[in-house]
Amino acid sequence: MTPVASALGVACLLLAAWSGLRTAQDRRVGGGQLLACAALTLALLAQAVAGFVALAVSDRAVDSVTFVGYHLTAVALLPVGALWAIGERSRWGNGVLAVAALVVPVLLVRLVQVWDGR
């Protein structure tokens, strides 16, 4: 789970940097950013399904409510941020997307910590 979470976290940080740059340039959210959001959301969804299966077959002492909650939040955050960014007609739509993309790696770090029992 750690290598996948790390790769997804780095990809989200790159999306956040891209969105932050477009905010500084006073530009609206672009199609490439939305495509990146969709791809990351699908990858996060795949990770969540794998995590739920691992939780079901594992005998680890994991707080399952927290684990599932972090997964569901990580999956939902980018689409909500993207919808908000589309609706925001100013440059701050990119700001919203940047913040959403910055929160996902934090959730992924916590997921790994919860899975490892820390």
PDB file of C-alpha atoms in Angstrom:
ATOM      1  CA  MET A   1       0.000   0.000   0.000  1.00  0.00           C
ATOM      2  CA  THR A   2       2.846   2.430   0.737  1.00  0.00           C
ATOM      3  CA  PRO A   3       4.325   2.648  -2.800  1.00  0.00           C
ATOM      4  CA  VAL A   4       0.900   3.224  -4.343  1.00  0.00           C
ATOM      5  CA  ALA A   5      -0.020   5.808  -1.727  1.00  0.00           C
ATOM      6  CA  SER A   6       3.322   7.540  -2.251  1.00  0.00           C
ATOM      7  CA  ALA A   7       2.874   7.681  -6.019  1.00  0.00           C
ATOM      8  CA  LEU A   8      -0.656   9.019  -5.678  1.00  0.00           C
ATOM      9  CA  GLY A   9       0.510  11.572  -3.125  1.00  0.00           C
ATOM     10  CA  VAL A  10       3.253  12.843  -5.428  1.00  0.00           C
ATOM     11  CA  ALA A  11       0.789  13.046  -8.330  1.00  0.00           C
ATOM     12  CA  CYS A  12      -1.602  15.077  -6.162  1.00  0.00           C
ATOM     13  CA  LEU A  13       1.221  17.395  -5.137  1.00  0.00           C
ATOM     14  CA  LEU A  14       2.052  17.944  -8.810  1.00  0.00           C
ATOM     15  CA  LEU A  15      -1.601  18.775  -9.505  1.00  0.00           C
ATOM     16  CA  ALA A  16      -1.558  21.189  -6.567  1.00  0.00           C
ATOM     17  CA  ALA A  17       1.568  22.891  -7.915  1.00  0.00           C
ATOM     18  CA  TRP A  18       0.020  23.129 -11.380  1.00  0.00           C
ATOM     19  CA  SER A  19      -3.165  24.612  -9.946  1.00  0.00           C
ATOM     20  CA  GLY A  20      -1.186  27.000  -7.767  1.00  0.00           C
ATOM     21  CA  LEU A  21       0.775  28.190 -10.784  1.00  0.00           C
ATOM     22  CA  ARG A  22      -2.431  28.795 -12.731  1.00  0.00           C
ATOM     23  CA  THR A  23      -3.821  30.699  -9.746  1.00  0.00           C
ATOM     24  CA  ALA A  24      -0.748  32.945  -9.768  1.00  0.00           C
ATOM     25  CA  GLN A  25      -1.203  33.432 -13.519  1.00  0.00           C
ATOM     26  CA  ASP A  26      -4.841  34.515 -12.938  1.00  0.00           C
ATOM     27  CA  ARG A  27      -6.185  31.723 -15.169  1.00  0.00           C
ATOM     28  CA  ARG A  28      -9.240  29.532 -14.928  1.00  0.00           C
ATOM     29  CA  VAL A  29      -9.229  25.774 -14.457  1.00  0.00           C
ATOM     30  CA  GLY A  30      -8.236  23.996 -17.658  1.00  0.00           C
ATOM     31  CA  GLY A  31      -9.273  20.750 -19.254  1.00  0.00           C
ATOM     32  CA  GLY A  32      -5.911  19.154 -18.548  1.00  0.00           C
ATOM     33  CA  GLN A  33      -6.328  19.765 -14.847  1.00  0.00           C
ATOM     34  CA  LEU A  34      -9.807  18.257 -14.908  1.00  0.00           C
ATOM     35  CA  LEU A  35      -8.482  15.239 -16.787  1.00  0.00           C
ATOM     36  CA  ALA A  36      -5.734  14.854 -14.173  1.00  0.00           C
ATOM     37  CA  CYS A  37      -8.384  15.071 -11.433  1.00  0.00           C
ATOM     38  CA  ALA A  38     -10.427  12.352 -13.129  1.00  0.00           C
ATOM     39  CA  ALA A  39      -7.404  10.073 -13.522  1.00  0.00           C
ATOM     40  CA  LEU A  40      -6.337  10.600  -9.919  1.00  0.00           C
ATOM     41  CA  THR A  41      -9.866   9.997  -8.698  1.00  0.00           C
ATOM     42  CA  LEU A  42     -10.014   6.688 -10.571  1.00  0.00           C
ATOM     43  CA  ALA A  43      -6.638   5.689  -9.127  1.00  0.00           C
ATOM     44  CA  LEU A  44      -7.779   6.654  -5.623  1.00  0.00           C
ATOM     45  CA  LEU A  45     -10.963   4.658  -6.134  1.00  0.00           C
ATOM     46  CA  ALA A  46      -8.934   1.615  -7.186  1.00  0.00           C
ATOM     47  CA  GLN A  47      -6.746   2.034  -4.118  1.00  0.00           C
ATOM     48  CA  ALA A  48      -9.845   2.296  -1.923  1.00  0.00           C
ATOM     49  CA  VAL A  49     -11.307  -0.920  -3.352  1.00  0.00           C
ATOM     50  CA  ALA A  50      -7.978  -2.685  -2.800  1.00  0.00           C
ATOM     51  CA  GLY A  51      -7.839  -1.276   0.727  1.00  0.00           C
ATOM     52  CA  PHE A  52     -11.368  -2.448   1.520  1.00  0.00           C
ATOM     53  CA  VAL A  53     -10.564  -5.940   0.230  1.00  0.00           C
ATOM     54  CA  ALA A  54      -7.321  -6.005   2.233  1.00  0.00           C
ATOM     55  CA  LEU A  55      -9.208  -4.883   5.320  1.00  0.00           C
ATOM     56  CA  ALA A  56     -11.814  -7.618   4.829  1.00  0.00           C
ATOM     57  CA  VAL A  57      -9.295 -10.449   4.476  1.00  0.00           C
ATOM     58  CA  SER A  58      -6.695  -9.177   6.937  1.00  0.00           C
ATOM     59  CA  ASP A  59      -6.457  -9.994  10.610  1.00  0.00           C
ATOM     60  CA  ARG A  60      -4.666  -6.714  11.390  1.00  0.00           C
ATOM     61  CA  ALA A  61      -5.853  -4.613  14.310  1.00  0.00           C
ATOM     62  CA  VAL A  62      -6.979  -1.657  12.192  1.00  0.00           C
ATOM     63  CA  ASP A  63      -9.553   0.960  13.160  1.00  0.00           C
ATOM     64  CA  SER A  64     -11.825   0.087  10.258  1.00  0.00           C
ATOM     65  CA  VAL A  65     -14.134   3.108  10.593  1.00  0.00           C
ATOM     66  CA  THR A  66     -11.200   5.508  10.383  1.00  0.00           C
ATOM     67  CA  PHE A  67      -9.618   3.528   7.558  1.00  0.00           C
ATOM     68  CA  VAL A  68     -12.807   3.514   5.474  1.00  0.00           C
ATOM     69  CA  GLY A  69     -13.484   7.167   6.286  1.00  0.00           C
ATOM     70  CA  TYR A  70     -10.058   8.280   5.087  1.00  0.00           C
ATOM     71  CA  HIS A  71     -10.472   6.283   1.888  1.00  0.00           C
ATOM     72  CA  LEU A  72     -13.918   7.706   1.148  1.00  0.00           C
ATOM     73  CA  THR A  73     -12.755  11.255   1.856  1.00  0.00           C
ATOM     74  CA  ALA A  74      -9.685  10.837  -0.364  1.00  0.00           C
ATOM     75  CA  VAL A  75     -11.853   9.534  -3.219  1.00  0.00           C
ATOM     76  CA  ALA A  76     -14.490  12.285  -2.884  1.00  0.00           C
ATOM     77  CA  LEU A  77     -12.227  15.282  -2.313  1.00  0.00           C
ATOM     78  CA  LEU A  78     -10.834  15.823  -5.816  1.00  0.00           C
ATOM     79  CA  PRO A  79     -14.195  15.581  -7.633  1.00  0.00           C
ATOM     80  CA  VAL A  80     -15.773  17.999  -5.156  1.00  0.00           C
ATOM     81  CA  GLY A  81     -12.824  20.366  -5.538  1.00  0.00           C
ATOM     82  CA  ALA A  82     -13.030  20.085  -9.333  1.00  0.00           C
ATOM     83  CA  LEU A  83     -16.753  20.847  -9.367  1.00  0.00           C
ATOM     84  CA  TRP A  84     -16.205  23.823  -7.109  1.00  0.00           C
ATOM     85  CA  ALA A  85     -13.321  24.988  -9.305  1.00  0.00           C
ATOM     86  CA  ILE A  86     -15.481  24.744 -12.441  1.00  0.00           C
ATOM     87  CA  GLY A  87     -18.215  26.783 -10.778  1.00  0.00           C
ATOM     88  CA  GLU A  88     -15.808  29.475  -9.605  1.00  0.00           C
ATOM     89  CA  ARG A  89     -15.339  31.863 -12.507  1.00  0.00           C
ATOM     90  CA  SER A  90     -12.297  33.628 -11.069  1.00  0.00           C
ATOM     91  CA  ARG A  91      -8.724  32.443 -10.645  1.00  0.00           C
ATOM     92  CA  TRP A  92      -9.633  31.154  -7.205  1.00  0.00           C
ATOM     93  CA  GLY A  93     -11.173  28.082  -8.766  1.00  0.00           C
ATOM     94  CA  ASN A  94      -7.593  26.941  -9.241  1.00  0.00           C
ATOM     95  CA  GLY A  95      -6.933  27.839  -5.619  1.00  0.00           C
ATOM     96  CA  VAL A  96      -9.741  25.556  -4.508  1.00  0.00           C
ATOM     97  CA  LEU A  97      -8.376  22.750  -6.663  1.00  0.00           C
ATOM     98  CA  ALA A  98      -4.873  23.313  -5.276  1.00  0.00           C
ATOM     99  CA  VAL A  99      -6.115  23.038  -1.688  1.00  0.00           C
ATOM    100  CA  ALA A 100      -8.085  19.871  -2.466  1.00  0.00           C
ATOM    101  CA  ALA A 101      -5.032  18.353  -4.138  1.00  0.00           C
ATOM    102  CA  LEU A 102      -2.873  19.275  -1.119  1.00  0.00           C
ATOM    103  CA  VAL A 103      -5.221  17.598   1.353  1.00  0.00           C
ATOM    104  CA  VAL A 104      -5.242  14.226  -0.432  1.00  0.00           C
ATOM    105  CA  PRO A 105      -1.556  13.407   0.314  1.00  0.00           C
ATOM    106  CA  VAL A 106      -2.199  14.153   3.989  1.00  0.00           C
ATOM    107  CA  LEU A 107      -5.099  11.701   3.925  1.00  0.00           C
ATOM    108  CA  LEU A 108      -2.891   9.118   2.237  1.00  0.00           C
ATOM    109  CA  VAL A 109      -0.185   9.485   4.883  1.00  0.00           C
ATOM    110  CA  ARG A 110      -2.804   8.972   7.575  1.00  0.00           C
ATOM    111  CA  LEU A 111      -4.153   5.929   5.727  1.00  0.00           C
ATOM    112  CA  VAL A 112      -0.750   4.297   5.788  1.00  0.00           C
ATOM    113  CA  GLN A 113      -0.362   5.162   9.473  1.00  0.00           C
ATOM    114  CA  VAL A 114      -3.759   3.686  10.328  1.00  0.00           C
ATOM    115  CA  TRP A 115      -2.989   0.563   8.296  1.00  0.00           C
ATOM    116  CA  ASP A 116       0.356   0.135  10.053  1.00  0.00           C
ATOM    117  CA  GLY A 117      -1.321   0.522  13.444  1.00  0.00           C
ATOM    118  CA  ARG A 118       0.268   3.823  14.372  1.00  0.00           C
TER     119      ARG A 118
END
